[in-house]
Structure formats: structure tokens, C-alpha cells
PDB file of C-alpha atoms in Angstrom:
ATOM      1  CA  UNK A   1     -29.244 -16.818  44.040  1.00 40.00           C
ATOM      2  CA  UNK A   2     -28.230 -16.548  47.710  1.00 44.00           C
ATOM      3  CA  UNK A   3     -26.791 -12.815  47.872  1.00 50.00           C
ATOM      4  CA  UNK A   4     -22.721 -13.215  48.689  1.00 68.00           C
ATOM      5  CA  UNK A   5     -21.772 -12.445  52.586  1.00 83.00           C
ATOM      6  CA  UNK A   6     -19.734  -9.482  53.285  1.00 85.00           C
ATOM      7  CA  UNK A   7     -17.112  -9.417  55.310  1.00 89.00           C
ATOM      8  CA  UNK A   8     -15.023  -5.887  56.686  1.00 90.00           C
ATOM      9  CA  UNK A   9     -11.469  -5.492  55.867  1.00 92.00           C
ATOM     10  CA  UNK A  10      -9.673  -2.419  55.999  1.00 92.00           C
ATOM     11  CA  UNK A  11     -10.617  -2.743  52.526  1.00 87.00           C
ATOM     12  CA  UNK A  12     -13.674  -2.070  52.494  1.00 85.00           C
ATOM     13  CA  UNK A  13     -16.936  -4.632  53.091  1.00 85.00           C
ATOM     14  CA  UNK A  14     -15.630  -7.322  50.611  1.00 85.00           C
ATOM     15  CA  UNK A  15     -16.894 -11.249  49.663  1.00 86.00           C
ATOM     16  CA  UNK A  16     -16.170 -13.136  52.506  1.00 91.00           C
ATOM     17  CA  UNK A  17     -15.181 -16.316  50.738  1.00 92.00           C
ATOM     18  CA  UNK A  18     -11.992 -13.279  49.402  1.00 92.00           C
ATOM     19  CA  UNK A  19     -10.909 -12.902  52.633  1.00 95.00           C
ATOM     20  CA  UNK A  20      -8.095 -15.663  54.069  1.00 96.00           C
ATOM     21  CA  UNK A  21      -5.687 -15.881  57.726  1.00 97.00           C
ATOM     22  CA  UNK A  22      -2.420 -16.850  57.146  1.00 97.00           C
ATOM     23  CA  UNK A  23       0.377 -17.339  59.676  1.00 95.00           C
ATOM     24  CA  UNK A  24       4.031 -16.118  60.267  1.00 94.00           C
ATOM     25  CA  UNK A  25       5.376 -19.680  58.628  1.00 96.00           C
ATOM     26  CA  UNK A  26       3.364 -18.454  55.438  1.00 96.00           C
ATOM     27  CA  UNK A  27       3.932 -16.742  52.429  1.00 95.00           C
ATOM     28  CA  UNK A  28       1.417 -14.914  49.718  1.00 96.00           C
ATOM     29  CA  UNK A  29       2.730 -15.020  46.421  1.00 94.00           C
ATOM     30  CA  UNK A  30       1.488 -13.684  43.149  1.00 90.00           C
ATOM     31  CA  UNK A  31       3.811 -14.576  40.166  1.00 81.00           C
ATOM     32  CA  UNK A  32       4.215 -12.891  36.572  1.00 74.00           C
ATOM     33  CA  UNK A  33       1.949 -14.789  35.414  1.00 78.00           C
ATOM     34  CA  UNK A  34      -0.700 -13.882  37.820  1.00 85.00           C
ATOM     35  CA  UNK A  35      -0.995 -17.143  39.439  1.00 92.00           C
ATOM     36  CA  UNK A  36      -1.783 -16.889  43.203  1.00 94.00           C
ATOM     37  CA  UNK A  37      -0.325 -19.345  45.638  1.00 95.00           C
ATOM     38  CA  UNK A  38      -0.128 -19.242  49.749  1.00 96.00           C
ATOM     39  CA  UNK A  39       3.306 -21.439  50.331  1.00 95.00           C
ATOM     40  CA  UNK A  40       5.492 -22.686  53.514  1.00 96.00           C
ATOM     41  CA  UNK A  41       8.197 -19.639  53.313  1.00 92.00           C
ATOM     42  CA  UNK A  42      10.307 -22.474  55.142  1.00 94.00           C
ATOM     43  CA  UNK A  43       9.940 -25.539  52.751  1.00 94.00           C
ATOM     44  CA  UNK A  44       8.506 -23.796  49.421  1.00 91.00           C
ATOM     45  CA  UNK A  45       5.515 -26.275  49.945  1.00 95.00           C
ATOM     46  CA  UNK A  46       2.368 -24.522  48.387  1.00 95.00           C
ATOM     47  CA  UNK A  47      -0.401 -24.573  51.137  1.00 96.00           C
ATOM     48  CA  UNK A  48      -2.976 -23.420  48.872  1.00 95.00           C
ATOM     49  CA  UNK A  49      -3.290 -22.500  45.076  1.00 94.00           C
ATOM     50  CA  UNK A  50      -5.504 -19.600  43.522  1.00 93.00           C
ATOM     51  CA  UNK A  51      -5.074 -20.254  40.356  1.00 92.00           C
ATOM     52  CA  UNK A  52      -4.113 -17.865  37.743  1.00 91.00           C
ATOM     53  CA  UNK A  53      -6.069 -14.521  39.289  1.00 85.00           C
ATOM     54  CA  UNK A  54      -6.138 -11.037  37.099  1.00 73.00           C
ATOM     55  CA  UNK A  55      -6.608  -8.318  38.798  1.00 66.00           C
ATOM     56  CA  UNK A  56      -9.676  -6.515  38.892  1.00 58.00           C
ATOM     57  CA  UNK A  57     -10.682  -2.845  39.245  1.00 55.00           C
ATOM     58  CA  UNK A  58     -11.242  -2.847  43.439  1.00 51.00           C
ATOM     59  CA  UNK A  59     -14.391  -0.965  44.189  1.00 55.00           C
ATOM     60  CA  UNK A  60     -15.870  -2.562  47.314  1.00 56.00           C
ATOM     61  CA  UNK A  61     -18.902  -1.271  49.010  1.00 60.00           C
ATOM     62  CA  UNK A  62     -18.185   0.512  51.494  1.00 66.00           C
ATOM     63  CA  UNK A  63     -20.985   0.253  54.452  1.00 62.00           C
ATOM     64  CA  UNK A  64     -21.474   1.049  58.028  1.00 58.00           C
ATOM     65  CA  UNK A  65     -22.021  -2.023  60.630  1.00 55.00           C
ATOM     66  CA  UNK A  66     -25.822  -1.791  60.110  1.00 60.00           C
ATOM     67  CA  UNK A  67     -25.441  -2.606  56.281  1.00 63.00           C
ATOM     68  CA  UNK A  68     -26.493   0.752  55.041  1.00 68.00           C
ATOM     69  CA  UNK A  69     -24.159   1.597  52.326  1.00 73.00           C
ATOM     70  CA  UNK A  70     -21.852   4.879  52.406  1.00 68.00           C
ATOM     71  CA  UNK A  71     -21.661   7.613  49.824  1.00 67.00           C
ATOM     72  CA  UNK A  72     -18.701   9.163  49.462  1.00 59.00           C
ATOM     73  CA  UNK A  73     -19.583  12.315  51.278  1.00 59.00           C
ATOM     74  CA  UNK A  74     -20.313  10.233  54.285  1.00 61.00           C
ATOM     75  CA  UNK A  75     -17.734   8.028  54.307  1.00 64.00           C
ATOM     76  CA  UNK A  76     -15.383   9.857  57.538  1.00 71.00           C
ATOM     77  CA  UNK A  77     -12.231   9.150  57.856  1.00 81.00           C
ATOM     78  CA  UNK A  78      -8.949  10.455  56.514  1.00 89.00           C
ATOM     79  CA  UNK A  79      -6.007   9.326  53.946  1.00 91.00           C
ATOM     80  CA  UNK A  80      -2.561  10.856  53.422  1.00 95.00           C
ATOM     81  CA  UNK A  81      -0.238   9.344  50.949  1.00 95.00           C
ATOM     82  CA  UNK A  82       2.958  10.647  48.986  1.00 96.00           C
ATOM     83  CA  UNK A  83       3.877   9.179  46.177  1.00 95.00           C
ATOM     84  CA  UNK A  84       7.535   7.706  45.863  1.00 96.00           C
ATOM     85  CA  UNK A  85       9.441   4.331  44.214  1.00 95.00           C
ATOM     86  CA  UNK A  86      12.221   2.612  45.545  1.00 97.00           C
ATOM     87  CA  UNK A  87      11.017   2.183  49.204  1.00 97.00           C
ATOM     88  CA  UNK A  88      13.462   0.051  51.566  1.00 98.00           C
ATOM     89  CA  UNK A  89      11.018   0.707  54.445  1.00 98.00           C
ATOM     90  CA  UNK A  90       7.909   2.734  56.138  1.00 98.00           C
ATOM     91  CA  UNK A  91       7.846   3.189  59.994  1.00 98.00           C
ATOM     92  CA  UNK A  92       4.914   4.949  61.910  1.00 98.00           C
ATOM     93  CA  UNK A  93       4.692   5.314  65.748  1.00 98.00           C
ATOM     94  CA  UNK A  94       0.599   5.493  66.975  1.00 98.00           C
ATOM     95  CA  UNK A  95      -0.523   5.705  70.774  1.00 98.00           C
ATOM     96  CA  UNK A  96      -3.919   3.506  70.794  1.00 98.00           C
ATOM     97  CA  UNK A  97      -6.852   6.150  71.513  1.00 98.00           C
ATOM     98  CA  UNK A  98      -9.013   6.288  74.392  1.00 98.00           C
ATOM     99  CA  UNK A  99     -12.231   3.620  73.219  1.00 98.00           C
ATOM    100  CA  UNK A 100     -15.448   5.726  72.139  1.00 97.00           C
ATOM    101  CA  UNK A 101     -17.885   7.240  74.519  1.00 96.00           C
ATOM    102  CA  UNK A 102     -20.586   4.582  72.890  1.00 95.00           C
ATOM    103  CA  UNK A 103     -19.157   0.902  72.878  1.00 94.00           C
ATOM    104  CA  UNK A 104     -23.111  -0.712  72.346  1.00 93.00           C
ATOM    105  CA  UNK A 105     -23.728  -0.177  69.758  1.00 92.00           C
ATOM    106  CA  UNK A 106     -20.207  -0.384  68.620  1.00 93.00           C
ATOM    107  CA  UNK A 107     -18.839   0.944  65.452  1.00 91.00           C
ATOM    108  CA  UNK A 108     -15.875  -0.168  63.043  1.00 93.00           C
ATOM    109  CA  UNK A 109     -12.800   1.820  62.278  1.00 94.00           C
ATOM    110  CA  UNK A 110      -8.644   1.352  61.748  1.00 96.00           C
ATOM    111  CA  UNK A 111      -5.787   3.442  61.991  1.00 98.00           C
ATOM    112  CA  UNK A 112      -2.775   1.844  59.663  1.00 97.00           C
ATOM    113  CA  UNK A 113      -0.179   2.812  57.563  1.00 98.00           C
ATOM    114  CA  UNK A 114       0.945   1.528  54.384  1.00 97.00           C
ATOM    115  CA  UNK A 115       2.258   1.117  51.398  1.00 96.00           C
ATOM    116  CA  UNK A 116       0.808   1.071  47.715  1.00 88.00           C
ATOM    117  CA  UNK A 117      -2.629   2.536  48.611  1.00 75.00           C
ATOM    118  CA  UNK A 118      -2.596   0.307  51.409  1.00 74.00           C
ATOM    119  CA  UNK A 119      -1.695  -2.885  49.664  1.00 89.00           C
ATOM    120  CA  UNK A 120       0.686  -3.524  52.691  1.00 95.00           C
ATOM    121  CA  UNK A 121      -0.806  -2.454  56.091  1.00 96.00           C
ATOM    122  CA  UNK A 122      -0.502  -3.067  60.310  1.00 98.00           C
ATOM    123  CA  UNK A 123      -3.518  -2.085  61.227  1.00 98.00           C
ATOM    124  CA  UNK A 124      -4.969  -1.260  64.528  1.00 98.00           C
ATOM    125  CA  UNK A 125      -8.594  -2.098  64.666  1.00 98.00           C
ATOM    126  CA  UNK A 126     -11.537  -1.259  66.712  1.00 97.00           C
ATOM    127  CA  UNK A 127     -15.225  -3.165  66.217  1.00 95.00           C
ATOM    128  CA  UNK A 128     -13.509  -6.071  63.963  1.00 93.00           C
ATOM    129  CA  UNK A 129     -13.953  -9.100  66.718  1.00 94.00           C
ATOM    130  CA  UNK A 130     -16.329  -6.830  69.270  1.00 95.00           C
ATOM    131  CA  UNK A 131     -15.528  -3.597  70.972  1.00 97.00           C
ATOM    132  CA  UNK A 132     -11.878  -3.829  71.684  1.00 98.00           C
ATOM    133  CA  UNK A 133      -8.892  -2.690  70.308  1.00 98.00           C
ATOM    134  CA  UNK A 134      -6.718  -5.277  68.145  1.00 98.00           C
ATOM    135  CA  UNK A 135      -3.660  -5.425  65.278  1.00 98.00           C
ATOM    136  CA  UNK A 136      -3.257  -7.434  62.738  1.00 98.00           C
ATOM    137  CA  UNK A 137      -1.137  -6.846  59.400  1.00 98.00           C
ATOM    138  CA  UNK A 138      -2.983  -7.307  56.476  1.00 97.00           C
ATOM    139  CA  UNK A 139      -2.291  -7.336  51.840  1.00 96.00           C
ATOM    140  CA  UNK A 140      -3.905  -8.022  49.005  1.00 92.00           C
ATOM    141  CA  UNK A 141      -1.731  -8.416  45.849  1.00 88.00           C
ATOM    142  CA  UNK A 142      -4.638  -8.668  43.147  1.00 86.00           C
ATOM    143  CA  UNK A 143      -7.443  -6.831  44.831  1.00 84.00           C
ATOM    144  CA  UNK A 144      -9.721  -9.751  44.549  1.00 88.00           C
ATOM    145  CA  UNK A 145      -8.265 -11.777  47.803  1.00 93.00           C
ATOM    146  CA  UNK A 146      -7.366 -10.156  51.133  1.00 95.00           C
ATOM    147  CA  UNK A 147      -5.065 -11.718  53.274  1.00 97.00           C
ATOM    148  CA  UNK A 148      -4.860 -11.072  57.195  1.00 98.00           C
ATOM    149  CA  UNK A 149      -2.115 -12.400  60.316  1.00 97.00           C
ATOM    150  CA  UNK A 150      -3.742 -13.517  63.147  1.00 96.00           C
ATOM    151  CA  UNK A 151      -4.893 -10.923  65.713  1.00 97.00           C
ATOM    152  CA  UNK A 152      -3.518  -9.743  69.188  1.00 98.00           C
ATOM    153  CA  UNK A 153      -5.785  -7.741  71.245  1.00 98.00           C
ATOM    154  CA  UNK A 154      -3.843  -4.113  72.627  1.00 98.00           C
ATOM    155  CA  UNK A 155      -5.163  -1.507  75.106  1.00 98.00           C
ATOM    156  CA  UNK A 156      -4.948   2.388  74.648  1.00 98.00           C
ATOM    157  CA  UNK A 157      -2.054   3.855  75.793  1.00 98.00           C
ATOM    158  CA  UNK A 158      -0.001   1.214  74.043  1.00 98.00           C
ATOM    159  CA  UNK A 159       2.513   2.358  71.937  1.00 98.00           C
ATOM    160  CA  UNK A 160       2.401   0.784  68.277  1.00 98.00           C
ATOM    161  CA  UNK A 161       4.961   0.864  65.439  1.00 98.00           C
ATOM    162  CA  UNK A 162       3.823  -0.544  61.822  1.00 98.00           C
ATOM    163  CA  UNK A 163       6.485  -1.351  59.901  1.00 98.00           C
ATOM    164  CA  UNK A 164       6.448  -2.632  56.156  1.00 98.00           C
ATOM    165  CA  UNK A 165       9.760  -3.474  54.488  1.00 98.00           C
ATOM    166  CA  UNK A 166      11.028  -4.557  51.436  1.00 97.00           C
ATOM    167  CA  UNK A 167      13.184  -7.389  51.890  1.00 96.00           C
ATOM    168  CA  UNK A 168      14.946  -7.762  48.497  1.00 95.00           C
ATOM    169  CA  UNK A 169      14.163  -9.898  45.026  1.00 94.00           C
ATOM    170  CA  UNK A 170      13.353 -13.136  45.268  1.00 89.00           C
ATOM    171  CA  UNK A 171      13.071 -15.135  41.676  1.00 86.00           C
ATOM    172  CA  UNK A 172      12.508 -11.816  39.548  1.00 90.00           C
ATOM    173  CA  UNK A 173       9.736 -10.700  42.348  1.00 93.00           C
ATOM    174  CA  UNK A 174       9.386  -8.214  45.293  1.00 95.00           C
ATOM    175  CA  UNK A 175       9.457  -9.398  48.674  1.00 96.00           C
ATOM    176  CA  UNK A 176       8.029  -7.420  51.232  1.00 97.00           C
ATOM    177  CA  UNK A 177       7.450  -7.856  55.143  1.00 97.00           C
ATOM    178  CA  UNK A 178       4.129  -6.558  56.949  1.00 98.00           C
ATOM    179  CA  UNK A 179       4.554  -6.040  60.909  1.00 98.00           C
ATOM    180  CA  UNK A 180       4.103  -4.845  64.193  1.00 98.00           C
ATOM    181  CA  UNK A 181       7.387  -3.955  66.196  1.00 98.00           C
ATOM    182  CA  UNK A 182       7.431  -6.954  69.256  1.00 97.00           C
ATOM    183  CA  UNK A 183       4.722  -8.928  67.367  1.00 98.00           C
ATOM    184  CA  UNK A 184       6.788 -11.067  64.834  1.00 97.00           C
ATOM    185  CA  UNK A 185       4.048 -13.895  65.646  1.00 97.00           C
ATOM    186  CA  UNK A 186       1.984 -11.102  63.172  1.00 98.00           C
ATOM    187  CA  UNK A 187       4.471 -10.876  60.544  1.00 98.00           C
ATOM    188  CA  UNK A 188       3.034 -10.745  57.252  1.00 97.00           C
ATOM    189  CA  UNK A 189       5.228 -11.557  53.850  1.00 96.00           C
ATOM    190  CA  UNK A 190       4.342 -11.275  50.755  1.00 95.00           C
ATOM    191  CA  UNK A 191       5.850 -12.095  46.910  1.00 94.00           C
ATOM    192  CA  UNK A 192       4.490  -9.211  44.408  1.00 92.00           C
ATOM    193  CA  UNK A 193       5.256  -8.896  40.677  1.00 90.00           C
ATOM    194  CA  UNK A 194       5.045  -5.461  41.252  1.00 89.00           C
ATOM    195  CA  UNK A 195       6.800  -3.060  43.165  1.00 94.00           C
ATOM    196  CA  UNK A 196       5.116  -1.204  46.293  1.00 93.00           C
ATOM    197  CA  UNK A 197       5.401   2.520  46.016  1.00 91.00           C
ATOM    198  CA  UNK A 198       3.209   5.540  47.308  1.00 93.00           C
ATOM    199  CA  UNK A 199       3.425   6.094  51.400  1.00 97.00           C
ATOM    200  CA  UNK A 200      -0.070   6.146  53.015  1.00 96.00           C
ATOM    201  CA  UNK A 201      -1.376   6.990  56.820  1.00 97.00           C
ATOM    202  CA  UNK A 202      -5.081   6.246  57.291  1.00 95.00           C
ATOM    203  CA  UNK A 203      -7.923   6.699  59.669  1.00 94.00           C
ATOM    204  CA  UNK A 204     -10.620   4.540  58.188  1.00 91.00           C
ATOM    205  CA  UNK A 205     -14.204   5.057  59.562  1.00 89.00           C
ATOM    206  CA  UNK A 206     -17.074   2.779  58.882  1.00 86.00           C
ATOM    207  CA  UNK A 207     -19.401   4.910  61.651  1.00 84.00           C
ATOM    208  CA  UNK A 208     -20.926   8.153  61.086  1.00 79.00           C
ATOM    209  CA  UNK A 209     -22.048   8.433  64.653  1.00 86.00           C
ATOM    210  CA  UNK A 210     -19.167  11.010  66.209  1.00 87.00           C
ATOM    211  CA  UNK A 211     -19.743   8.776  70.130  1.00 93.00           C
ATOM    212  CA  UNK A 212     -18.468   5.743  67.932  1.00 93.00           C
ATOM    213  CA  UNK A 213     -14.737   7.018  67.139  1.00 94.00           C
ATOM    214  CA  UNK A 214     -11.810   7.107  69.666  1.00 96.00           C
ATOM    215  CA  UNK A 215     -12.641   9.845  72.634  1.00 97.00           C
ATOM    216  CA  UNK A 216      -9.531  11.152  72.503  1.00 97.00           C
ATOM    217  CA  UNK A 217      -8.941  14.420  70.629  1.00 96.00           C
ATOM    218  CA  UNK A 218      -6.454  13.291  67.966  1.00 96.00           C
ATOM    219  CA  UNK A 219      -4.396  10.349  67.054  1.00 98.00           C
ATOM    220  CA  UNK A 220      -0.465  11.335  66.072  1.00 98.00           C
ATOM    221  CA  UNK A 221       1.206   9.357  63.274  1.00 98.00           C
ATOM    222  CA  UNK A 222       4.179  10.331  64.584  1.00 98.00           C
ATOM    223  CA  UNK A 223       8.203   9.393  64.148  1.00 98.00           C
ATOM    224  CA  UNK A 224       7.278   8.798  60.362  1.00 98.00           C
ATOM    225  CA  UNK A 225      10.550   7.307  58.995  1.00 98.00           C
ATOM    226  CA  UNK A 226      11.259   6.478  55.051  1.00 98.00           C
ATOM    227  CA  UNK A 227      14.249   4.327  54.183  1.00 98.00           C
ATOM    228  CA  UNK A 228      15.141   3.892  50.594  1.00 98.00           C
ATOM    229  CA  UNK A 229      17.141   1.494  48.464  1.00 96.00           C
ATOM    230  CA  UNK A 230      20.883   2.147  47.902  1.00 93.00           C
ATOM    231  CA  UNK A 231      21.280   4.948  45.349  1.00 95.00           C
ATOM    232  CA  UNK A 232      17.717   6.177  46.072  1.00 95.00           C
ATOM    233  CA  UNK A 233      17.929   9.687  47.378  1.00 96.00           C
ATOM    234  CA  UNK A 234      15.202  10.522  49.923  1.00 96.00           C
ATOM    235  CA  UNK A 235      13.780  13.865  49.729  1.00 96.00           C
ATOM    236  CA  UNK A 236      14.308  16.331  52.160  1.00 97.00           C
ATOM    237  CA  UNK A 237      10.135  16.700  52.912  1.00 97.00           C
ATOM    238  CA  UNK A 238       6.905  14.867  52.277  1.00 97.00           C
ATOM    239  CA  UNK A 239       4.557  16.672  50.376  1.00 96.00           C
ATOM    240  CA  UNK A 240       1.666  14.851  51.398  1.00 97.00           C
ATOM    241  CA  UNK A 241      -1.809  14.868  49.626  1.00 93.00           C
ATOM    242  CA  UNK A 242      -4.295  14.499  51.646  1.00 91.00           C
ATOM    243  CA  UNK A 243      -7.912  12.990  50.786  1.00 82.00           C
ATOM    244  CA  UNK A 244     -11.576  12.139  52.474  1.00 71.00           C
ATOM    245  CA  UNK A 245     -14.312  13.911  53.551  1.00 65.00           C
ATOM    246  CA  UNK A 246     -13.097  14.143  57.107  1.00 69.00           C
ATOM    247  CA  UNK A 247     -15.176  14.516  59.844  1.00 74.00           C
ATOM    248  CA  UNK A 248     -17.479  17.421  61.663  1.00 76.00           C
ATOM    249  CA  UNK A 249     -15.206  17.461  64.486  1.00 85.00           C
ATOM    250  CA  UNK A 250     -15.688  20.330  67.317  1.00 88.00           C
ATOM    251  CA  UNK A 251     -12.335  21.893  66.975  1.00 90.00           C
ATOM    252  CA  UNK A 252     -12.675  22.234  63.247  1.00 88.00           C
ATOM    253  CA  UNK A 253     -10.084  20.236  62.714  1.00 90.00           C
ATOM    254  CA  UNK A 254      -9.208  17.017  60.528  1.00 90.00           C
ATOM    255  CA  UNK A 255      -5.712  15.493  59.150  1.00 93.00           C
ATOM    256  CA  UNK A 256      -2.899  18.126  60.491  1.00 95.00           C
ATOM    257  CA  UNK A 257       0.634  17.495  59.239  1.00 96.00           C
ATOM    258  CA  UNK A 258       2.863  18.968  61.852  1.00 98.00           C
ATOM    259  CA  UNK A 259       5.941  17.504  60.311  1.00 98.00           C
ATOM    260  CA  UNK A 260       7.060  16.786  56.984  1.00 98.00           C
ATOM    261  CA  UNK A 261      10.181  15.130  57.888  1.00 98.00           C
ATOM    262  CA  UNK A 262      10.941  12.022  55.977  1.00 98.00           C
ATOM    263  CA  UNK A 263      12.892  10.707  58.924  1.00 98.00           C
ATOM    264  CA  UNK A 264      11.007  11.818  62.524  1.00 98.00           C
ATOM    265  CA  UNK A 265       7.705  13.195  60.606  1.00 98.00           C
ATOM    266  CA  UNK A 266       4.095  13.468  62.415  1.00 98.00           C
ATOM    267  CA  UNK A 267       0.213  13.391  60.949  1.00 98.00           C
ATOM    268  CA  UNK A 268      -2.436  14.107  63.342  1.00 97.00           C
ATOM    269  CA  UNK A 269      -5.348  12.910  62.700  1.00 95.00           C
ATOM    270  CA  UNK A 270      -8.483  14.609  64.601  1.00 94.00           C
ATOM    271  CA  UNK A 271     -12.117  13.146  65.872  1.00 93.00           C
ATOM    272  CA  UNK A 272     -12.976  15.709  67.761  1.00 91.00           C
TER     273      UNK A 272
END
């Protein structure tokens, strides 16, 4: 048997038959009943049809460009998440870094935030289509099949702001918005049965070569802002847990929160 293809998502390497573009006149929607359909938000017209889909435990191998796999003390890269229900909206403003010192061999990483573990995510991407910076906005709703906008390539220095927002109930079911601020052409919406909760910034490192990571001394999450749902009361800090092994940077340093503010908060996140 011909061994499956692997494909990187900010998921981890996963099947690459799993892993699907969709556009901004799409929707993915999973339904109570677990069956998986990509429709025309605009006519209802189903595009394409999963089938009934149950989720399975997501565990995918996580392995650096050359194909060597990853333990978990080498995997480098940082997450941050607080956990918290009734979310009317996540905002994070990112600078893009300086590119690495080594671009040839280049290496794979992304710098998102999210919601749900990363079920919902903009993500700004570096290796994905060569050695360039890039967003895209990204879900999976089963963690079996990955779903990605279309990409837009971005320079450092840019200013980026991820937004994912809940945009009401929709026939007993969550609807939720994936995007880029000035890149609705990236808009990503999705139809879950189940509610997105826990906050989550990431740096997300598939190199263990330190010349293969952004040159620049940090990267701030900054102007964090949380919106809730009417009668939600936000509170007045983030307690964030953070995980990962983090990485041997010179200044000792790794995931810094400088602000816990659930309206104007900051994460820095260190490679050097």
C-alpha cells in the first residue's frame, strides 16, 4: 500500500487528500448529525458533501520539512490560551517579522490566533508556498478535514489583525467568521454544532534550526481584544496558560505576557 502524502497545516503534517481551499462565496458546515457539507453561503447550494464524518481523536505527526518526525521536546514553538465560553469576538494585532537569516534551506512556521485550540485561525505563514511570508484563515470542525481561504502574500513590517467572530445561530448551529482585517477576499465561515470557546495565540515551529525563524527578536501579539455575547461579563484579566517547549533563545527568553488586558492586551513571543 502506497504510504498516504502529507501535507503541512497549521495543524500539524496531516493526509493531504484532508486538506481542502474554499473561497469567500463558501461555507463549511458540520450539522448535529455530523454530516459535513461545503455549500454556496449565497444560494444554500451544497458544493461538496462529506458525508456523515465523526470526529476523531487529532494526533497528527508533527515533522520538520525534511520528514524527520518531532518529539515533543523538540517541537519549538509556543501556545497561550485562556479558557472562556460565550465569545462574540477575538482580535490580535502582529507586525510580520524580519524573514530568517537562512531562507535555503527554508523552514516552516505560523504565527495565528484562535479560537477553540485553534479550530478557527488567520494565520501568517512562512515556508508554506516557498520562502515568503503569506495569510490565509484556516478551520477544521471534525479534526479529520482542514479547510484553508486562498492565500495573499504580505511583507514584514505589515501590520496584521486576525479576527474570528461569532456571527449568531443559524438553524440550531454556531456561525463563526475567520479573517484578516482589509482581506475579506480571505474570509473564512464556518457552521459548527458546537460552540468555539478557549482564546489561543501561537507561534508554531516546524524548524529546529534557530537561522530558520524570524530574525527579529520577538513578535508582539499585541492590542488583544475579547468581546463577549450580551449578558456575558468579561473578566477584568487573562490568566493565560502557557504551553511548549519554547525555544533556546539568546536572551533567555520565550512567551512574555506584558499585558493581561482583555481589551488592549500584549504576548510577546521571543526567537532570539
Amino acid at each position: 500500500m502506497k504510504p498516504q502524502k502529507l501535507a503541512p497545516t497549521p495543524y500539524g503534517y496531516v493526509d493531504e487528500d484532508k486538506v481542502f481551499e474554499v473561497d469567500n462565496t463558501m461555507r463549511v458546515c458540520i450539522r448535529h448529525n455530523k454530516h459535513l457539507v461545503v455549500i454556496n453561503k449565497f444560494t444554500g447550494e451544497i458544493i461538496k458533501d462529506f458525508g456523515i464524518t465523526e470526529p476523531l481523536p487529532s494526533n497528527p505527526v508533527k515533522l520538520d520539512r525534511n520528514g524527520n518526525v518531532m518529539s515533543p521536546e523538540e517541537y519549538p514553538g509556543y501556545t497561550v490560551r485562556y479558557d472562556i465560553n460565550n465569545i462574540s469576538s477575538f482580535k490580535t494585532t502582529w507586525t510580520v517579522p524580519d524573514i530568517p537569516e537562512v531562507t535555503e534551506p527554508y523552514g516552516l512556521f505560523y504565527i495565528w490566533n484562535g479560537l477553540s485550540y485553534g479550530v478557527f485561525q488567520p494565520v501568517l505563514s512562512w515556508g508554506y508556498h516557498g520562502p515568503k511570508y503569506e495569510i490565509s484563515n484556516w478551520a477544521t470542525v471534525d479534526g479529520v478535514h482542514y479547510f484553508y481561504s486562498s492565500y495573499e502574500d504580505v511583507n514584514p513590517g505589515e501590520e496584521l489583525t486576525g479576527i474570528v467572530t461569532f456571527m449568531g445561530m443559524v438553524d440550531d448551529l454556531w456561525a463563526y467568521n475567520t479573517s484578516f482585517e482589509g482581506y475579506p477576499e480571505l474570509d473564512l465561515e464556518i457552521m459548527s454544532d458546537k460552540e468555539a470557546a478557549t482564546l489561543v495565540e501561537c507561534f508554531e515551529s516546524y524548524t529546529q534550526d534557530m537561522r530558520q525563524v524570524p530574525s527579529s527578536l520577538f513578535c508582539a501579539m499585541r492590542e488583544i481584544n475579547v468581546t463577549l455575547t450580551e449578558g456575558a461579563i468579561l473578566p477584568d484579566e487573562l490568566n493565560w496558560y502557557v504551553t511548549g517547549e519554547g525555544l533556546p533563545t539568546p536572551s533567555g527568553k520565550n512567551t512574555v505576557i506584558v499585558d493581561k488586558s482583555p481589551t488592549n492586551g500584549e504576548i510577546d513571543f521571543y526567537f532570539h
